[in-house]
PDB file of C-alpha atoms and ligand atoms in Angstrom:
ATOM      1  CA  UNK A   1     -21.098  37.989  46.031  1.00 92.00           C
ATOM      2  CA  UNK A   2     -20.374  35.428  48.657  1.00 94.00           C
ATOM      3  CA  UNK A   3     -23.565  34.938  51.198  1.00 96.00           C
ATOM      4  CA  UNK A   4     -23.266  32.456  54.035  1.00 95.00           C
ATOM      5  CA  UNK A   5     -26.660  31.398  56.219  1.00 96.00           C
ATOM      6  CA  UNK A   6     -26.989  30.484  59.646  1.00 95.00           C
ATOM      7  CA  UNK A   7     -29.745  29.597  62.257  1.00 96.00           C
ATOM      8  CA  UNK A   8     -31.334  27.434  64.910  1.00 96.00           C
ATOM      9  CA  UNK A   9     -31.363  23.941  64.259  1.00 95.00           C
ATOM     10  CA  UNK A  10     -33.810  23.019  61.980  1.00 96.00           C
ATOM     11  CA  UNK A  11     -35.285  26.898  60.847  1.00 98.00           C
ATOM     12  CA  UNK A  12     -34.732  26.172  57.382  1.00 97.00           C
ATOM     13  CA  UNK A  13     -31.774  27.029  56.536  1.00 97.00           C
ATOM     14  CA  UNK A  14     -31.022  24.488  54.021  1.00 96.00           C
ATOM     15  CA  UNK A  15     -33.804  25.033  52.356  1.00 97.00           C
ATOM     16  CA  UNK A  16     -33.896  28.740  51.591  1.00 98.00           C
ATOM     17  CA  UNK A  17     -30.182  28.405  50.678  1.00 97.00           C
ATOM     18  CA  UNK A  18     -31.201  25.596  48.017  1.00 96.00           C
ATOM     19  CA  UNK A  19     -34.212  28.332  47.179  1.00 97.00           C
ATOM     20  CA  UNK A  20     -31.988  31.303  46.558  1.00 97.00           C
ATOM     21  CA  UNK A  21     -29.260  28.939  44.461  1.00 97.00           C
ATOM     22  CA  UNK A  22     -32.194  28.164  41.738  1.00 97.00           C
ATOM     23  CA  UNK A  23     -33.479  31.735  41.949  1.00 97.00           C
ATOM     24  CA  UNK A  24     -29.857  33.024  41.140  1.00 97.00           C
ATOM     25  CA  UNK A  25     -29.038  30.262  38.282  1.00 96.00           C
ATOM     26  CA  UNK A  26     -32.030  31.286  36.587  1.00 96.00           C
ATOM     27  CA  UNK A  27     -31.046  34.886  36.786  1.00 96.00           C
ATOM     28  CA  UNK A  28     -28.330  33.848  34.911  1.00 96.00           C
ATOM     29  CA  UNK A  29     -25.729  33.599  37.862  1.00 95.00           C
ATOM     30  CA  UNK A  30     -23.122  30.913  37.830  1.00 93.00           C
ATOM     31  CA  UNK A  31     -23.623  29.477  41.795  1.00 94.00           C
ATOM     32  CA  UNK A  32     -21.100  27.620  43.498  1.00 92.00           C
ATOM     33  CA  UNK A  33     -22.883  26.285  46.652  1.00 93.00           C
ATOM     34  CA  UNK A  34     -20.415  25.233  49.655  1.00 90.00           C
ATOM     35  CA  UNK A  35     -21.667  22.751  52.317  1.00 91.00           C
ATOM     36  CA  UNK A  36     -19.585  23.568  55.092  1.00 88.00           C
ATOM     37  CA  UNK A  37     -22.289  21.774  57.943  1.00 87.00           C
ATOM     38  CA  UNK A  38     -20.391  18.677  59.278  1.00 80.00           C
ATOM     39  CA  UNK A  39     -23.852  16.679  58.662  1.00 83.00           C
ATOM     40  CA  UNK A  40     -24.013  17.913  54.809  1.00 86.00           C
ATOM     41  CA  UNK A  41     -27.570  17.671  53.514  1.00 88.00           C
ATOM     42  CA  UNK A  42     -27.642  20.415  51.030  1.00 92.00           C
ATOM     43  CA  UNK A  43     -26.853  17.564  47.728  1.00 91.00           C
ATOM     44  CA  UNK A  44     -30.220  15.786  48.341  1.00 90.00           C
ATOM     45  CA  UNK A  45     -31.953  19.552  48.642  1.00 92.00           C
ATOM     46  CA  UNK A  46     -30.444  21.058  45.060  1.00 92.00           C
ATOM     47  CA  UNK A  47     -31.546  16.928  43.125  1.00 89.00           C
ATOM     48  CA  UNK A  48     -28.062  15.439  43.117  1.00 87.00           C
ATOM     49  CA  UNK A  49     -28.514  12.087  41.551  1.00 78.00           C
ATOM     50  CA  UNK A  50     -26.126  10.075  44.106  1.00 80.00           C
ATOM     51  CA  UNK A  51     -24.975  12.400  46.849  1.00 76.00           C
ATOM     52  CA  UNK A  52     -23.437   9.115  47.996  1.00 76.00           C
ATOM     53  CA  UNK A  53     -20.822   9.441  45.534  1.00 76.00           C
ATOM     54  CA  UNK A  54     -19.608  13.469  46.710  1.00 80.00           C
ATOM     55  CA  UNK A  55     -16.314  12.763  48.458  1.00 75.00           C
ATOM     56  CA  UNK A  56     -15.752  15.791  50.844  1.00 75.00           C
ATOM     57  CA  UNK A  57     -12.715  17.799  51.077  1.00 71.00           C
ATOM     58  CA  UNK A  58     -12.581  16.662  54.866  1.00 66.00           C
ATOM     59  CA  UNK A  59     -12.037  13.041  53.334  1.00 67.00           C
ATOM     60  CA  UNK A  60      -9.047  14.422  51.808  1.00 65.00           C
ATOM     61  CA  UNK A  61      -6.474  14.199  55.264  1.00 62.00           C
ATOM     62  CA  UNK A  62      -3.253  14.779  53.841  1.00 63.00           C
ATOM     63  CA  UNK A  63      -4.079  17.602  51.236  1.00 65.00           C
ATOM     64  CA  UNK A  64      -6.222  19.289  53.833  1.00 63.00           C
ATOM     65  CA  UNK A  65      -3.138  18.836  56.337  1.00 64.00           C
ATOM     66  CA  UNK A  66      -0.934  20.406  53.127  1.00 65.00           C
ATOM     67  CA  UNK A  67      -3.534  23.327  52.369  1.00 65.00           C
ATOM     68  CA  UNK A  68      -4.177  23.894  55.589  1.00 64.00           C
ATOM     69  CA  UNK A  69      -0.509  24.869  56.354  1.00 63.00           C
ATOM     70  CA  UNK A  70      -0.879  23.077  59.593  1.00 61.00           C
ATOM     71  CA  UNK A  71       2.656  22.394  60.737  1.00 57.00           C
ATOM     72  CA  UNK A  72       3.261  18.751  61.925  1.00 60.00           C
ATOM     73  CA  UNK A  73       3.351  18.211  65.660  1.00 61.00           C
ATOM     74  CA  UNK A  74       2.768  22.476  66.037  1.00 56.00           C
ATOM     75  CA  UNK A  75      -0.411  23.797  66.511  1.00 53.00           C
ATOM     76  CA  UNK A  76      -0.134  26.606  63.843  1.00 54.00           C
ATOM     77  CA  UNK A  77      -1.015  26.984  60.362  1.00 51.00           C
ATOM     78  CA  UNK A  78       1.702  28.137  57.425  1.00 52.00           C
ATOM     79  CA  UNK A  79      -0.286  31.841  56.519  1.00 43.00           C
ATOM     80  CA  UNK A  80      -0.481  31.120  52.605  1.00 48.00           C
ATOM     81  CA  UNK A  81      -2.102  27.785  51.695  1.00 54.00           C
ATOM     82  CA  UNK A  82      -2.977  27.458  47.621  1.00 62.00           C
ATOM     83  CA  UNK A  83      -6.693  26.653  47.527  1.00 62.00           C
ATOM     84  CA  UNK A  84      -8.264  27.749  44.323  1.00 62.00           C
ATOM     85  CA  UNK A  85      -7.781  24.498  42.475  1.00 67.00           C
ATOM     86  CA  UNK A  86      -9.472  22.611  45.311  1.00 66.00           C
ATOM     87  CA  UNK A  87     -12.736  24.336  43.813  1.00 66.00           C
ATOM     88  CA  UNK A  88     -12.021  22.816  40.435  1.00 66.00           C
ATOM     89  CA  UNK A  89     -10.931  19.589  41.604  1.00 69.00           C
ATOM     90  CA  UNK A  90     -13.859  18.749  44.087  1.00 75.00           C
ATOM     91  CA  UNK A  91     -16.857  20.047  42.264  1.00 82.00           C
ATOM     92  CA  UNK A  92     -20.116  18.239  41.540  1.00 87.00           C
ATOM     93  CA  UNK A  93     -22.857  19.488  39.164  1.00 87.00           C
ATOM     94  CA  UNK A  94     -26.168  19.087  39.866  1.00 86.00           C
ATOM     95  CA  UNK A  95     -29.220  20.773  37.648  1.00 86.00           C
ATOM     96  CA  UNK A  96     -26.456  23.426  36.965  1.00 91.00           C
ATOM     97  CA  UNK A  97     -25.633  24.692  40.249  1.00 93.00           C
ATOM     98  CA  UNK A  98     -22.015  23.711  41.512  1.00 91.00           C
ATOM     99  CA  UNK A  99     -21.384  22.015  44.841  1.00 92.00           C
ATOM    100  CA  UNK A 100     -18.599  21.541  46.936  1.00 87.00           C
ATOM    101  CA  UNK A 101     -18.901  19.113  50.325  1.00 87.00           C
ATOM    102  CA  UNK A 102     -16.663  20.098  52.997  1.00 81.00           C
ATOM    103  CA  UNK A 103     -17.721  17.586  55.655  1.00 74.00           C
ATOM    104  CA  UNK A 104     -15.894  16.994  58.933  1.00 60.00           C
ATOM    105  CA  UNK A 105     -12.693  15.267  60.248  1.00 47.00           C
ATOM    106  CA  UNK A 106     -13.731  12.572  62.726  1.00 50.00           C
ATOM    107  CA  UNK A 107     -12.146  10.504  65.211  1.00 42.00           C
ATOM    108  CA  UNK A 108      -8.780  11.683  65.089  1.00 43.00           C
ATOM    109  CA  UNK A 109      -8.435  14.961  67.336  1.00 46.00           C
ATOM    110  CA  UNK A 110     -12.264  14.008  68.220  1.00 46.00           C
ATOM    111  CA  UNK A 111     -14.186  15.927  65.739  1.00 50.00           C
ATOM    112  CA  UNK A 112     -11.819  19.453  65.430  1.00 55.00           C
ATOM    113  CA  UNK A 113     -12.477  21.016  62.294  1.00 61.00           C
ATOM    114  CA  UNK A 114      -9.598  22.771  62.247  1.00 68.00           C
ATOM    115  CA  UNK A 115      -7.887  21.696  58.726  1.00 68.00           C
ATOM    116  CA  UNK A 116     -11.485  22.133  56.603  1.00 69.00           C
ATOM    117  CA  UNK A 117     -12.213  25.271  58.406  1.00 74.00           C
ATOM    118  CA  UNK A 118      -9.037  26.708  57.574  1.00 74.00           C
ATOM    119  CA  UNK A 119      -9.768  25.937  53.946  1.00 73.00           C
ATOM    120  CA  UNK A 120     -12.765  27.800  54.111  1.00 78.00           C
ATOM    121  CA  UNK A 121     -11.297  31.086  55.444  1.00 80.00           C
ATOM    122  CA  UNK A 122      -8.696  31.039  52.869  1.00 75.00           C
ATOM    123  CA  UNK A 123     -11.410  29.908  49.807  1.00 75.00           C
ATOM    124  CA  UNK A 124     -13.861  32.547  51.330  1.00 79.00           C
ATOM    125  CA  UNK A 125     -11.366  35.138  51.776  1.00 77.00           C
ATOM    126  CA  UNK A 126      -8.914  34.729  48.296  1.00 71.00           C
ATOM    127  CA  UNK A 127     -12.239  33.860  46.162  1.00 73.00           C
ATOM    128  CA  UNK A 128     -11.974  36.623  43.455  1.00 73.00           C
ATOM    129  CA  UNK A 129     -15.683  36.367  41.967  1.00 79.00           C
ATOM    130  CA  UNK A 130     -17.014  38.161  39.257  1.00 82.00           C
ATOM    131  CA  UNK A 131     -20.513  40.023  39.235  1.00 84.00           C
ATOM    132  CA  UNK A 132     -22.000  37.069  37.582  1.00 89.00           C
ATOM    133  CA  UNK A 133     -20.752  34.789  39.922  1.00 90.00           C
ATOM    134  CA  UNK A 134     -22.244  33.993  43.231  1.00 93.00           C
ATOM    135  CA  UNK A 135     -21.055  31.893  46.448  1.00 92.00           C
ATOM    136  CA  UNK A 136     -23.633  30.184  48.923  1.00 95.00           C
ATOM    137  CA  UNK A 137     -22.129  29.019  52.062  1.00 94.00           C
ATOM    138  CA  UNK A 138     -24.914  26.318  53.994  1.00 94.00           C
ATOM    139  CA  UNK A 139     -23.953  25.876  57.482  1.00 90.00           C
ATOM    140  CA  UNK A 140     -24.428  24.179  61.057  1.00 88.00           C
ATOM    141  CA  UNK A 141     -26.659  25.077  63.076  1.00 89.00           C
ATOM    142  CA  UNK A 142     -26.310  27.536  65.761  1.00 83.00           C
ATOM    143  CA  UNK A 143     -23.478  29.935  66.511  1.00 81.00           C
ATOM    144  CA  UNK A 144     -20.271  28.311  67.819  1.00 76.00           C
ATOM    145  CA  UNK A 145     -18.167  28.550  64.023  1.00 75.00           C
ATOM    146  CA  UNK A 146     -18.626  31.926  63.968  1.00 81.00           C
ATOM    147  CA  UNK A 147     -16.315  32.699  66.666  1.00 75.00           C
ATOM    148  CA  UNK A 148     -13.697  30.737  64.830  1.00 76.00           C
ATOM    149  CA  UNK A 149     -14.010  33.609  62.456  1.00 78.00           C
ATOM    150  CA  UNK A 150     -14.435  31.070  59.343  1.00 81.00           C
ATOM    151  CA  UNK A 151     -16.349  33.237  57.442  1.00 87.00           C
ATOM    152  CA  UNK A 152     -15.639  36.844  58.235  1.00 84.00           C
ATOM    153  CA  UNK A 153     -15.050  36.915  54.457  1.00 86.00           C
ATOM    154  CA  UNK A 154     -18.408  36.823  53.478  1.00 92.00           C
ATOM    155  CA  UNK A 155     -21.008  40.112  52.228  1.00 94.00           C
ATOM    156  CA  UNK A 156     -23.523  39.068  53.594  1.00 96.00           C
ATOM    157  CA  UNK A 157     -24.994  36.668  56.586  1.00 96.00           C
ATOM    158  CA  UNK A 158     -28.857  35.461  56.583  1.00 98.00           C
ATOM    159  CA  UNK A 159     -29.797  34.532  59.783  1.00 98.00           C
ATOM    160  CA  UNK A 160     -32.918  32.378  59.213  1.00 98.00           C
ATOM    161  CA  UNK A 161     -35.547  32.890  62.318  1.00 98.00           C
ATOM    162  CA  UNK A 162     -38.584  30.957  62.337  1.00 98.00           C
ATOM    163  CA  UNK A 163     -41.670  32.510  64.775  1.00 98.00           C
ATOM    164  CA  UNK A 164     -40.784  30.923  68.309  1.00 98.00           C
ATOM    165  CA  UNK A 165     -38.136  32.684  71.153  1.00 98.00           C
ATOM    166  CA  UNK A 166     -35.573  30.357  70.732  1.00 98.00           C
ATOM    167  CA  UNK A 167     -34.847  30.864  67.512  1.00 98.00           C
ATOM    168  CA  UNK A 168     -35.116  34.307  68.123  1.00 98.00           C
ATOM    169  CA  UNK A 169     -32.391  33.926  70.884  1.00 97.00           C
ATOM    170  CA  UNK A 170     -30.354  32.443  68.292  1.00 96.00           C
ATOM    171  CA  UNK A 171     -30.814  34.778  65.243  1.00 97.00           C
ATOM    172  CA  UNK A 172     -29.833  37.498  68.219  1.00 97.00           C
ATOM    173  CA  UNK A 173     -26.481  35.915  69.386  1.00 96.00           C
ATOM    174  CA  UNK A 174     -25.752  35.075  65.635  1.00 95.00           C
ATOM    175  CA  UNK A 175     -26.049  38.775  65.134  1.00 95.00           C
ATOM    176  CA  UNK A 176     -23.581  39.893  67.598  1.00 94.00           C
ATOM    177  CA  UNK A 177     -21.013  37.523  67.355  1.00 93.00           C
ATOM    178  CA  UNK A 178     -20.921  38.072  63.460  1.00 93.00           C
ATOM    179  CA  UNK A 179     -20.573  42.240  64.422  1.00 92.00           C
ATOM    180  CA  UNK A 180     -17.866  40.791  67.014  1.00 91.00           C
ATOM    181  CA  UNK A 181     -16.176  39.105  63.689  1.00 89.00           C
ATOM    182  CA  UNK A 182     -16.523  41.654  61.430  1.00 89.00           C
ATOM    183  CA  UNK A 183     -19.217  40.604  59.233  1.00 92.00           C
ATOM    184  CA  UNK A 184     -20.915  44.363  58.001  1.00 90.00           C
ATOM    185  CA  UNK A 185     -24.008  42.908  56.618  1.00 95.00           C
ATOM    186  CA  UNK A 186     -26.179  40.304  58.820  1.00 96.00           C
ATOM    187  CA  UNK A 187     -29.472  40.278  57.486  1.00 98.00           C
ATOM    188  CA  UNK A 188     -33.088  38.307  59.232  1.00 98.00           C
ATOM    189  CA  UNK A 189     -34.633  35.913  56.915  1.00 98.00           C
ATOM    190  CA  UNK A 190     -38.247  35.134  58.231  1.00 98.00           C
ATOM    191  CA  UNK A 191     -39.013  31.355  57.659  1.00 98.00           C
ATOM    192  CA  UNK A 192     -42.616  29.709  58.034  1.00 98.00           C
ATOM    193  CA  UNK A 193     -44.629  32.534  58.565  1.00 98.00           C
ATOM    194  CA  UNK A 194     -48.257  32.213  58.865  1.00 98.00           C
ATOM    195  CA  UNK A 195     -49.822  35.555  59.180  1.00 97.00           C
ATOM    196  CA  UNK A 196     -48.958  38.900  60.429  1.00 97.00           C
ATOM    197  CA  UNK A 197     -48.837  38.077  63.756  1.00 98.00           C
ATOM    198  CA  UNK A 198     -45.795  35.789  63.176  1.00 98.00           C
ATOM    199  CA  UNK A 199     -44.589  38.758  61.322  1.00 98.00           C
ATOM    200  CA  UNK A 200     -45.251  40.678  64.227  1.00 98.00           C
ATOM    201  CA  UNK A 201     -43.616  38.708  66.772  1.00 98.00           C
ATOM    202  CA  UNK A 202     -40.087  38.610  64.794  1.00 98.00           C
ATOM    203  CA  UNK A 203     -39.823  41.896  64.518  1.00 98.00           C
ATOM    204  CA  UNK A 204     -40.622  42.788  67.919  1.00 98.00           C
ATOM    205  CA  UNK A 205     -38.203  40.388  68.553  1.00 98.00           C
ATOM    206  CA  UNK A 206     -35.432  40.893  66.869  1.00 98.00           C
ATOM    207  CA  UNK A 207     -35.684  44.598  66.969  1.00 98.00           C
ATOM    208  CA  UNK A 208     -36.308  45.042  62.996  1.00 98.00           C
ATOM    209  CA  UNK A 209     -38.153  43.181  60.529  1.00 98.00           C
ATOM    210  CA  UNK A 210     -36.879  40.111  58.308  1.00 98.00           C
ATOM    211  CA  UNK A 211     -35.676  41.321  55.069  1.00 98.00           C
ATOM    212  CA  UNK A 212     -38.109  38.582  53.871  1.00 98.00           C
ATOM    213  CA  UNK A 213     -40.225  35.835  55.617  1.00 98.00           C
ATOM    214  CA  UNK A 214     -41.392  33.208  53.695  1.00 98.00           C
ATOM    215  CA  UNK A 215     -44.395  30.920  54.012  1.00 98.00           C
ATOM    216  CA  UNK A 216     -44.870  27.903  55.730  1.00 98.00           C
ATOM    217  CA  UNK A 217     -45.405  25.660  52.766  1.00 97.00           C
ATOM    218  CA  UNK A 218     -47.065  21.997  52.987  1.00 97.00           C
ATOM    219  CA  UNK A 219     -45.533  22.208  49.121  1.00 97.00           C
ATOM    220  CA  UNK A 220     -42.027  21.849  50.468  1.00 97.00           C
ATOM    221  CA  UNK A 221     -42.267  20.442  53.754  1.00 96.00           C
ATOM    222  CA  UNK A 222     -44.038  17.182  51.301  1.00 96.00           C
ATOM    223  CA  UNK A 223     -41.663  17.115  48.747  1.00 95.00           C
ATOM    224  CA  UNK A 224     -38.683  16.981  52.017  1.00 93.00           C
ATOM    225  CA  UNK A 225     -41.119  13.798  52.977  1.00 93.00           C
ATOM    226  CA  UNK A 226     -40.772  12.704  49.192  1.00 93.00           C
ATOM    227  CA  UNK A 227     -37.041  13.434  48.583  1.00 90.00           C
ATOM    228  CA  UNK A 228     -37.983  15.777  45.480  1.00 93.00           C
ATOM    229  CA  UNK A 229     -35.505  18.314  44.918  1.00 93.00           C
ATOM    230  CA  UNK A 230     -36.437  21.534  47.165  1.00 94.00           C
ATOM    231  CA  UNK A 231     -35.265  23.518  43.840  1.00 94.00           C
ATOM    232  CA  UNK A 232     -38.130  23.066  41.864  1.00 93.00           C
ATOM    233  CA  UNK A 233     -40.718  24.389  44.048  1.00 96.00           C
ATOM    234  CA  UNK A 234     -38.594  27.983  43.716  1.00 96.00           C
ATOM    235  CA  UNK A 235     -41.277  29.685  41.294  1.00 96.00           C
ATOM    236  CA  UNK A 236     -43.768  28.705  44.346  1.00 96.00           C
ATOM    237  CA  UNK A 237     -41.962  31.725  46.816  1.00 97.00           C
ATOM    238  CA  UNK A 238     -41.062  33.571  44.174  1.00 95.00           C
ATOM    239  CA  UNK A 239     -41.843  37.090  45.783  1.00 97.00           C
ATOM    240  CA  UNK A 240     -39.894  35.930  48.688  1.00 98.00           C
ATOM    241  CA  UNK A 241     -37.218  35.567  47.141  1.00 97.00           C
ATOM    242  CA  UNK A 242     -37.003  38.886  45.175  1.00 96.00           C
ATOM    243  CA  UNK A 243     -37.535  40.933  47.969  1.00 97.00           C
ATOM    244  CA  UNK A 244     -34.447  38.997  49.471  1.00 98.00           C
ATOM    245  CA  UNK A 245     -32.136  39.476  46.521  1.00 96.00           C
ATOM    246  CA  UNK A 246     -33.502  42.965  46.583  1.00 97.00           C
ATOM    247  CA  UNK A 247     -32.791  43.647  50.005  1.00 97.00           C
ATOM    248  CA  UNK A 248     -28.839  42.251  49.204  1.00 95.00           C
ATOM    249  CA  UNK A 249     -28.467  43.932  46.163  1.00 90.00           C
TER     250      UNK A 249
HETATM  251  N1  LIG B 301     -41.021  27.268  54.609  1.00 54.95           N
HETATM  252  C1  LIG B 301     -41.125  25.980  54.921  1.00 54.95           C
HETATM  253  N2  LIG B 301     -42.327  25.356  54.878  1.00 54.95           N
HETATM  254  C2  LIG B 301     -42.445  24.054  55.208  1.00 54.95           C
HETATM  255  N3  LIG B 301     -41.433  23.280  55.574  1.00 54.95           N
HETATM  256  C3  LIG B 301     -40.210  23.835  55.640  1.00 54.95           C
HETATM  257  C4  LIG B 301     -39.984  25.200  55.311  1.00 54.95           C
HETATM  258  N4  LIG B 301     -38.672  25.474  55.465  1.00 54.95           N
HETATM  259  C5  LIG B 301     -38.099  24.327  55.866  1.00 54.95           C
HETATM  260  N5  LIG B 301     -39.007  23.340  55.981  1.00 54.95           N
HETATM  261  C6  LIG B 301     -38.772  21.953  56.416  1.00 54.95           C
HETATM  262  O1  LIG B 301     -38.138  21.989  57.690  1.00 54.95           O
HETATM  263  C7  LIG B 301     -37.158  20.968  57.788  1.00 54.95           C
HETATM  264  C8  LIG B 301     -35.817  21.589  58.125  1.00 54.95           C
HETATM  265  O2  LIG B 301     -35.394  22.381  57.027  1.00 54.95           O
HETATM  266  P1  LIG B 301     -33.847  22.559  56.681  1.00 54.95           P
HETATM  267  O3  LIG B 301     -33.175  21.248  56.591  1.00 54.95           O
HETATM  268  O4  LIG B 301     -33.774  23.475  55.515  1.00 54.95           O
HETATM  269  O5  LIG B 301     -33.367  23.300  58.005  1.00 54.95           O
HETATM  270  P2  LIG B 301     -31.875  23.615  58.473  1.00 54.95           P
HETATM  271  O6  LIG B 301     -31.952  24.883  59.241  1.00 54.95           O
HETATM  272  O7  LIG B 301     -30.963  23.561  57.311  1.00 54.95           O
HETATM  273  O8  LIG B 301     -31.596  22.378  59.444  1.00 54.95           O
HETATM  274  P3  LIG B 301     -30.190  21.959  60.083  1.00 54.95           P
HETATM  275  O9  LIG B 301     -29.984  22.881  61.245  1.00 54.95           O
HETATM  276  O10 LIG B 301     -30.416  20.546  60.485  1.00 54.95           O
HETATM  277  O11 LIG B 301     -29.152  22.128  59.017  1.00 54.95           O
HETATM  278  C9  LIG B 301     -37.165  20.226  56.466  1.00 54.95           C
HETATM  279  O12 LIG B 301     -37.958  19.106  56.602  1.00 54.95           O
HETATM  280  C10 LIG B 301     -37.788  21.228  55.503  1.00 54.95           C
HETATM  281  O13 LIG B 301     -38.462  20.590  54.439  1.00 54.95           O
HETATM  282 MG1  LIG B 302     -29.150  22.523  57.038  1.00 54.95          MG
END
């Protein structure tokens, strides 16, 4: 299963993703995460010792440039890159969930991510993965790399939506441009939720309710503050997350 998030700025998404990698692990998944947001945060979230140390596939220019197919001095890509040792090669291990970094290209051809999101298509779309395996893709903010069509290979996209319009505005765009792409299932993920009002107002909003909505916890929003590892507070939304998995499954 291969399950990519997106969002608002800021809704969460991180965090849930970290949430759903422990949740799976313990179920006795093997959970590769990717970090495909150009401002990667999701090593400090799963406990990684020295994220410092992580060098991201981005940092890589010339075997991006190779895997990417992109044709010197042309502005097309070669249609059949190799990519599945990349996952090998640029692994880290942290509490025994895998992580791969994609980062961004910068400076350059002023920030295009052109080579690294290449390299996702092709990883997201050759990936073979068993049933006991499990892909998480973390990602930027907002909705402008899904009309690149970088992760049409997914099953499923969360769309994190916290209570307030503009995230609702969001989750809605998110929606159609991932129909527009060709991703079949986009699913609401409701993130701090106080009561049923909130609950009320997102699904009124977005026309159907969250598949889950999770709390708004002073647990994890302190141990953020603290730099613990969001991971181990996963037994603390544990119903949240079954009725997610549920609603995937
Ligand atoms: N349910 C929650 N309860 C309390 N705090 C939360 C909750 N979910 C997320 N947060 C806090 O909100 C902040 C943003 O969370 P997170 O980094 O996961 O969002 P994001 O959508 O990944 O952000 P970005 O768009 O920058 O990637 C963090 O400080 C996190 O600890
Ligand atoms: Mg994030």
């Amino acid at each position: 299963m291969k399950i990519a998030i997106s969002g608002k700025g800021g809704v969460g998404k991180t965090t849930i993703m970290a949430l759903l990698a422990e949740q799976l692990k313990r179920d006795g998944k093997q959970v590769l995460i990717i970090d495909a947001d150009s401002s990667p945060h999701m090593a400090q979230t799963i406990g990684l010792a020295d994220p410092g140390k992580i060098v991201p596939i981005a940092e890589m220019k010339t075997l991006l440039v190779e895997r990417s197919g992109k044709v010197e001095g042309s502005p097309f890509y070669n249609i059949n890159p190799q990519v599945d040792d990349l996952l090998a090669r640029y692994m880290v291990e942290a509490n025994g969930l895998k992580l791969m970094v994609l980062g961004a290209i910068e400076g350059g051809d002023k920030g295009c991510a052109c080579a690294e999101n290449t390299v996702l298509k092709r990883m997201l779309t050759k990936l073979l993965l068993s049933p006991s395996q499990v892909v998480l893709l973390d990602m930027e903010a907002g909705v402008e790399h899904l009309g690149r069509g970088t992760i049409a290979g997914v099953d499923h996209l969360l769309t994190v939506v916290i209570p307030t319009q503009s995230s609702i505005r969001t989750a809605l765009k998110v929606k159609k441009l991932a129909g527009e792409v060709g991703i079949k299932s986009v699913r609401f993920v409701g993130n701090r939720v106080v009561d049923e009002e909130d609950e009320k107002f997102l699904a009124e909003g977005l026309g159907e309710s969250p598949i889950a909505c999770f709390p708004d916890s002073p647990a994890i929003a302190r141990a953020e503050r603290r730099g613990q590892p969001i991971v181990e507070l996963v037994e603390t939304v544990q119903p949240q997350i079954r009725q997610l998995l549920a609603a995937l499954a």
